[in-house]
Amino acid sequence: MAADSMEIDDALYSRQRYVLGDTAMQKMAQSHVFLSGIGGLGVEIAKNIILAGVKALTVHDTKQCTKWDLGINFFIHEDDITSQRNRAEATLHRIAELNPYVHVAASAVPLDETTDLSFLKQYQCVILTEVSLLLQKKINDFCHAQQPPIKFISADVYGICSRLFCDFGDEFEVLDTTGEEPKEIFISNITQSNPGIVTCLENHPHRLETGQFLTFREVNGMSCLNGSTHQITVVSPYSFSIGDTSDMEPYLHGGIAVQVKTPKMFYFERLEKQITNPLCLVADFSKPEAPLQIHVAMLALNHFQENFGRGPNIGCLEDAEEMLKIAMSVSETLENKPQVNGDVVKWLSRTAQGFLAPLAAAVGGVASQEVLKAVTGKFSPLQQWLYIDMLDIVTPLEKMGCEEFLPRGDRYDALRACIGDSLCQKLHDLNVFLVGCGAIGCEMLKNFALLGVGTGQDKGLVTITDPDLIEKSNLNRQFLFRPHHIQKPKSYTAAEATLNINPYLKIDSYINKVCPATENTYSDEFYTKQDVIVTALDNVEARRYIDSRCVANLRPLIDSGTMGTKGHTEVIVPHLTESYNSHRDPPEEEIPFCTLKSFPAAIEHTIQWARDKFESSFSHKPSLFNKFWQTYPSAEEVLQRIKSGESLEGCFHVIKTLSRRPRSWTQCVELARVKFEKYFSHKALQLLHSFPLDTRLKDGSLFWQSPKRPPFPVKFEFNDPLHYGFIVSAAKLFATVYCVPFTEKDLSEETILKIISAVKVPEFRPSNKVVQTDETARKPDHIPVSSEDERNAIFQLEKSIVSNEALENDLQMKPISFEKDDDSNGHIDFITAASNLRAKMYNIEPADRFKTKRIAGKIIPAIATATAAVSGLVALELIKVVGGYLADAYKNCFLNLAIPIMVFTETAEVRRTEIRNGISFTIWDRWTIYGKEDFTLLDFINAVREKYGIEPTMVVQGVKMLYVPVMPGHIKRLKLTMQKLVKPSADKKYVDLTVSFAPETDGEEDLPGPPVRYYFVQEDN
């Protein structure tokens, strides 16, 4: 971001702009931040805020690089240790590379109780990690006392516990607390009463909260409400009250209520005061007491460090006992005198010298978002503490001897101090399949490298795949990529970059999609070799598919995803938990066809209409045109065949396109001008012809009332930038698909005006076409062609042939694939102009190019902070999966860093389905039957009955019904061999079948069974 001109580099920041908005981005680009401590947590925070785009960051550290740092700081390399570099100086150029717009400086001057803190006045935010509590208090007091206050954040990770504290001054104003789009509610009624009750349209809940503010527009009757703002009280999901409306005119129809964002003031206390009476965010509602217990434990650790000038020794029980005594006395000094949790204190003492890199990634993500809040005033700040512990990871390690945790002089000593050597070895020997190398994928690879996943001498491998190439917009959060990697494969580049973090990682990278078409590569055999699958995907369909493959092959799966500041993680463990497919989100609401075609009510409708027009005109029709002429290579042959009465699919539309084909730039501009008239004038006139403004429905109510908006024709004005923009962008796209060359001079206003002035625009002639008003109706697949149309097609084709306009070149078009991120191609320009002209026609508030691009391109807003937090949480669950922990150790998480909330929940226990007579199964069960060459279907059914005590009445293979007794001819199949029925390929050893069983009483549905894997021949055990 160019700070002086405040222009935002959209190619780099587009996904983040949708999260933060331009005002926050510009504030961020003017902010100076100071960060002390560039260890494992500090480097995470530095990475995230540099990617986000602050103006300047100073990283401060007085420590030298050690072997220990290799396992916690992904930007410290082995040569930094041999060269005895300072940590800040060693990481400086590597973090600076992340974003050319951010000025990064390093400082190694001492920072202690004697330091003059006035140098901090140049910063808007100060972040402390690895700083003593006494110094934290001193610096916090200094920051809090400034006018305006310097925003203060301190964060620490000690072993299995982490702490985050924020103080943004006595008063801190936030303009937008959630970042959510303001809601628009269509109104169906407003009562004349005190209070007045506003009711929404049926089946459209308002999703508002009491205390929020709304403004009104387009209300008919009670028109004095228009432009006024009211605080609301929720009455029901479909109604709310707004105060006294009894003296207003009666409500007639229509109206939209729009949510108004109001600033909110947040109040903070200094660290000194908050220590004795902490205000904590609760992350795990099953343990609401946990934050205070960790607060006490970590204060006890700080006191231990002050008393003894060192931290507690790794695994040392005497130090743990000493720390427990300190914790007891610390608790007494706090206002609420919280109960001390001996387990938390003991494990914190035993692991405090260690470091869990994934925990730092999770806390670093949250802390970085707080930095961005501090410098922008966007989103609700953390008040004031967040504590996260990983007691779930260490509790099962209780019986391990102290020596398990002691250092061995390698890069994994910090990790070993937390989880023991045996678990470290399991991570080294792990075979893991990572699907997706985007933002979460890059973060996961960094976590794998720090944990030593796939580095075992004889075992262990990380397999990654991603079919995508790197684009500039990826660089904002996919931190393994740099500008010189653009247009290179993500997976190969990510693999190479990961080896810079840990050169001992064994990594295989592929560029395949994981889908049914690649099952030869990602076969059952491939899955069974994996110990765990980690998904880093951006769509539900791919998640569902990979989940089904994991269930079929009994493999654990850890899934995660983000959208803006929101994120989720889900752990799926064979025989313990439900799978991803066990729950289904409600499908996304589709915009009804009639709404898109004739009755848009919101800007989203006009954008989707414009996107559909783009697809139809510049992609779909040209593709069909080419396909047709590949099937029928000459116009003469087509003419002959349709004259002889043959019906050639699609020929009418193809001939119409051929006969109207523009052959010069002038004709492209003329075509664009004619389309303008058709879309934005004739369409409105036709609708008003079919449904005049006074049209009433059978019940006497007006046809044109909310949410239906009557259209009004748009009169073309050359000097209107919107009108002109549509003509130019449409003409350029027509020229591209019809292979018509054009020059810079052709694009000049002078040339375009000259062409447009000469265009004869067809007059409007009303038609008696039926306009679809049924919201449940779908778009028709085929529009029937009349005999008159057919005769016309013959005439047009004859004319084209005679005019030499049906030659080989004329029978080709160049379809355009929609590409949202290339601003030079004019795709978003066309959609923005078309959408806003349609919005104007229907009196809908227009959208700028930026918003249009997000909606038309279905862009998922994204920011590095949420990605880092989510991937850290995934890596923590990975440790549990590798350790083979029991069900209650695993945690799913939902977070929203904007609010902020972080909610951990236990995984859903797998459901058991009863068949009958005590026979039951879960999604993880698979029955197996071994056959032989002459094994018949009847033999298979008998084998299931004998082995499992119940006889199948139906056998299905995928979508193919092998045996359904009521189907004609299926009884005869019982004598057929399984080989003949299934027809396996030569290398196929087995087939997965679905069986079901007769219900206990007639008339009920068949009872489902588990999958049955049928082996064609007995396997050698």
Short mmCIF file of C-alpha atoms in Angstrom, two decimals, residues 244-454:
data_model
loop_
_atom_site.label_atom_id
_atom_site.label_comp_id
_atom_site.label_asym_id
_atom_site.label_seq_id
_atom_site.Cartn_x
_atom_site.Cartn_y
_atom_site.Cartn_z
CA ASP A 244 -44.82 5.28 19.00
CA THR A 245 -46.40 5.21 15.52
CA SER A 246 -50.00 5.87 16.64
CA ASP A 247 -50.06 9.45 15.26
CA MET A 248 -48.58 8.55 11.88
CA GLU A 249 -50.46 7.96 8.62
CA PRO A 250 -51.63 4.33 8.17
CA TYR A 251 -49.10 1.98 6.55
CA LEU A 252 -50.01 1.02 2.96
CA HIS A 253 -47.25 -1.12 1.51
CA GLY A 254 -43.50 -1.54 0.83
CA GLY A 255 -40.56 -0.25 2.77
CA ILE A 256 -37.07 -1.38 3.64
CA ALA A 257 -35.46 -1.13 7.08
CA VAL A 258 -31.67 -0.82 6.95
CA GLN A 259 -29.41 -1.49 9.92
CA VAL A 260 -27.33 1.51 11.02
CA LYS A 261 -23.86 0.89 12.42
CA THR A 262 -23.29 2.91 15.60
CA PRO A 263 -19.92 3.57 17.26
CA LYS A 264 -19.25 1.82 20.56
CA MET A 265 -16.88 2.88 23.35
CA PHE A 266 -14.70 0.27 25.08
CA TYR A 267 -13.04 0.90 28.46
CA PHE A 268 -9.72 -0.59 29.59
CA GLU A 269 -7.80 -0.86 32.86
CA ARG A 270 -4.03 -0.96 33.30
CA LEU A 271 -2.18 -4.27 33.64
CA GLU A 272 -1.42 -3.61 37.34
CA LYS A 273 -5.13 -3.37 38.18
CA GLN A 274 -6.26 -6.14 35.83
CA ILE A 275 -3.83 -8.62 37.42
CA THR A 276 -5.80 -8.55 40.69
CA ASN A 277 -9.26 -8.54 39.08
CA PRO A 278 -8.92 -9.92 35.55
CA LEU A 279 -11.63 -9.67 32.90
CA CYS A 280 -11.20 -12.87 30.84
CA LEU A 281 -12.66 -14.25 27.64
CA VAL A 282 -13.97 -17.80 28.27
CA ALA A 283 -12.97 -20.09 25.39
CA ASP A 284 -14.20 -23.45 26.73
CA PHE A 285 -17.65 -23.24 28.32
CA SER A 286 -17.21 -26.73 29.81
CA LYS A 287 -14.40 -25.18 31.92
CA PRO A 288 -15.53 -21.60 32.74
CA GLU A 289 -13.15 -21.55 35.71
CA ALA A 290 -10.09 -22.35 33.54
CA PRO A 291 -9.03 -18.76 32.57
CA LEU A 292 -8.68 -17.67 36.23
CA GLN A 293 -6.84 -20.90 37.10
CA ILE A 294 -4.32 -20.33 34.29
CA HIS A 295 -4.09 -16.65 35.32
CA VAL A 296 -3.00 -17.75 38.81
CA ALA A 297 -0.62 -20.41 37.45
CA MET A 298 1.09 -18.00 35.05
CA LEU A 299 1.43 -15.31 37.76
CA ALA A 300 3.00 -18.00 39.97
CA LEU A 301 5.44 -18.74 37.14
CA ASN A 302 6.32 -15.01 36.86
CA HIS A 303 6.96 -14.89 40.64
CA PHE A 304 9.07 -18.06 40.45
CA GLN A 305 11.20 -16.45 37.71
CA GLU A 306 11.64 -13.29 39.79
CA ASN A 307 12.45 -15.23 42.99
CA PHE A 308 14.97 -17.65 41.51
CA GLY A 309 16.27 -15.77 38.47
CA ARG A 310 15.33 -18.77 36.27
CA GLY A 311 12.33 -20.75 35.12
CA PRO A 312 11.30 -24.08 36.68
CA ASN A 313 13.43 -26.96 35.40
CA ILE A 314 11.96 -29.30 32.78
CA GLY A 315 9.97 -32.10 34.43
CA CYS A 316 11.31 -31.13 37.89
CA LEU A 317 8.80 -32.14 40.62
CA GLU A 318 10.50 -30.05 43.35
CA ASP A 319 10.14 -26.89 41.25
CA ALA A 320 6.51 -27.83 40.55
CA GLU A 321 5.86 -28.12 44.31
CA GLU A 322 7.52 -24.74 44.91
CA MET A 323 5.41 -23.16 42.17
CA LEU A 324 2.25 -24.65 43.67
CA LYS A 325 3.04 -22.94 47.01
CA ILE A 326 3.57 -19.62 45.18
CA ALA A 327 0.24 -20.12 43.33
CA MET A 328 -1.58 -20.58 46.67
CA SER A 329 -0.23 -17.27 47.97
CA VAL A 330 -0.85 -15.48 44.63
CA SER A 331 -4.50 -16.59 44.72
CA GLU A 332 -4.94 -14.88 48.07
CA THR A 333 -3.83 -11.53 46.58
CA LEU A 334 -6.55 -11.60 43.89
CA GLU A 335 -9.99 -10.07 44.48
CA ASN A 336 -11.95 -13.28 43.75
CA LYS A 337 -9.37 -15.59 45.43
CA PRO A 338 -9.82 -18.25 42.72
CA GLN A 339 -9.25 -21.93 43.45
CA VAL A 340 -5.80 -23.15 42.42
CA ASN A 341 -5.80 -26.01 39.90
CA GLY A 342 -2.84 -28.19 40.95
CA ASP A 343 -2.71 -29.98 37.58
CA VAL A 344 -2.43 -26.73 35.62
CA VAL A 345 0.31 -25.39 37.95
CA LYS A 346 2.23 -28.68 37.93
CA TRP A 347 2.14 -29.12 34.13
CA LEU A 348 2.95 -25.45 33.53
CA SER A 349 5.97 -25.80 35.83
CA ARG A 350 7.13 -29.04 34.15
CA THR A 351 6.78 -27.64 30.60
CA ALA A 352 7.39 -23.87 31.09
CA GLN A 353 10.83 -23.98 29.48
CA GLY A 354 9.34 -25.75 26.48
CA PHE A 355 7.36 -24.24 23.64
CA LEU A 356 4.43 -25.52 21.55
CA ALA A 357 4.82 -23.81 18.17
CA PRO A 358 1.19 -24.53 17.10
CA LEU A 359 -0.08 -22.88 20.31
CA ALA A 360 2.02 -19.82 19.39
CA ALA A 361 0.46 -19.87 15.90
CA ALA A 362 -3.05 -19.88 17.42
CA VAL A 363 -2.34 -17.14 19.98
CA GLY A 364 -0.24 -15.20 17.46
CA GLY A 365 -3.21 -15.10 15.07
CA VAL A 366 -5.49 -13.69 17.77
CA ALA A 367 -2.85 -11.24 19.03
CA SER A 368 -2.15 -9.96 15.49
CA GLN A 369 -5.84 -9.23 14.96
CA GLU A 370 -5.80 -7.23 18.21
CA VAL A 371 -2.87 -5.19 16.82
CA LEU A 372 -4.93 -4.41 13.72
CA LYS A 373 -7.90 -3.41 15.90
CA ALA A 374 -5.59 -1.16 17.94
CA VAL A 375 -4.39 0.81 14.92
CA THR A 376 -7.69 0.89 12.95
CA GLY A 377 -10.55 0.96 15.47
CA LYS A 378 -12.20 -1.79 13.40
CA PHE A 379 -13.86 -4.73 15.30
CA SER A 380 -14.38 -5.28 19.03
CA PRO A 381 -11.13 -5.50 21.04
CA LEU A 382 -10.35 -8.30 23.48
CA GLN A 383 -11.31 -7.35 27.03
CA GLN A 384 -8.78 -7.88 28.43
CA TRP A 385 -7.29 -11.38 28.83
CA LEU A 386 -7.33 -14.56 26.76
CA TYR A 387 -5.91 -17.77 28.21
CA ILE A 388 -5.59 -21.04 26.32
CA ASP A 389 -4.11 -24.21 27.81
CA MET A 390 -3.26 -27.57 26.25
CA LEU A 391 -3.79 -29.70 29.37
CA ASP A 392 -5.59 -32.18 27.07
CA ILE A 393 -2.27 -32.92 25.35
CA VAL A 394 -0.16 -33.56 28.46
CA THR A 395 -2.60 -35.26 30.86
CA PRO A 396 -2.21 -38.68 29.10
CA LEU A 397 1.61 -38.27 29.43
CA GLU A 398 1.41 -38.39 33.27
CA LYS A 399 3.15 -41.78 33.57
CA MET A 400 6.12 -40.86 31.36
CA GLY A 401 9.45 -40.56 33.11
CA CYS A 402 11.18 -37.19 33.51
CA GLU A 403 13.91 -38.19 31.02
CA GLU A 404 11.32 -38.26 28.21
CA PHE A 405 11.11 -34.45 28.38
CA LEU A 406 14.79 -33.59 28.76
CA PRO A 407 16.74 -31.85 25.95
CA ARG A 408 18.76 -33.89 23.41
CA GLY A 409 20.53 -30.96 21.80
CA ASP A 410 18.47 -30.88 18.57
CA ARG A 411 15.89 -28.55 17.03
CA TYR A 412 12.98 -30.34 18.78
CA ASP A 413 14.07 -29.71 22.42
CA ALA A 414 11.40 -27.02 22.98
CA LEU A 415 8.67 -29.38 21.70
CA ARG A 416 10.14 -32.38 23.57
CA ALA A 417 9.93 -30.46 26.86
CA CYS A 418 6.14 -30.27 26.35
CA ILE A 419 5.14 -33.64 24.84
CA GLY A 420 8.05 -36.01 25.50
CA ASP A 421 10.40 -37.82 23.13
CA SER A 422 8.08 -40.76 22.27
CA LEU A 423 5.41 -38.45 20.90
CA CYS A 424 8.09 -36.44 19.02
CA GLN A 425 9.22 -39.68 17.36
CA LYS A 426 5.65 -40.51 16.34
CA LEU A 427 5.40 -37.09 14.69
CA HIS A 428 8.71 -37.70 12.87
CA ASP A 429 7.45 -41.07 11.59
CA LEU A 430 4.08 -39.70 10.49
CA ASN A 431 2.67 -40.12 6.98
CA VAL A 432 0.36 -37.17 6.43
CA PHE A 433 -1.62 -36.12 3.35
CA LEU A 434 -2.27 -32.36 3.12
CA VAL A 435 -4.91 -31.42 0.54
CA GLY A 436 -4.56 -27.78 -0.52
CA CYS A 437 -1.56 -25.43 -0.38
CA GLY A 438 -3.36 -22.11 -0.10
CA ALA A 439 -3.40 -19.94 3.03
CA ILE A 440 -4.19 -22.69 5.55
CA GLY A 441 -1.98 -25.12 3.59
CA CYS A 442 1.07 -22.82 3.85
CA GLU A 443 0.50 -22.32 7.57
CA MET A 444 0.07 -26.08 8.09
CA LEU A 445 3.36 -26.84 6.30
CA LYS A 446 5.11 -24.35 8.58
CA ASN A 447 3.61 -26.14 11.60
CA PHE A 448 4.64 -29.55 10.20
CA ALA A 449 8.21 -28.28 9.71
CA LEU A 450 8.47 -26.97 13.29
CA LEU A 451 6.98 -30.21 14.71
CA GLY A 452 9.30 -32.35 12.58
CA VAL A 453 6.40 -34.15 10.90
CA GLY A 454 7.64 -36.60 8.26
#
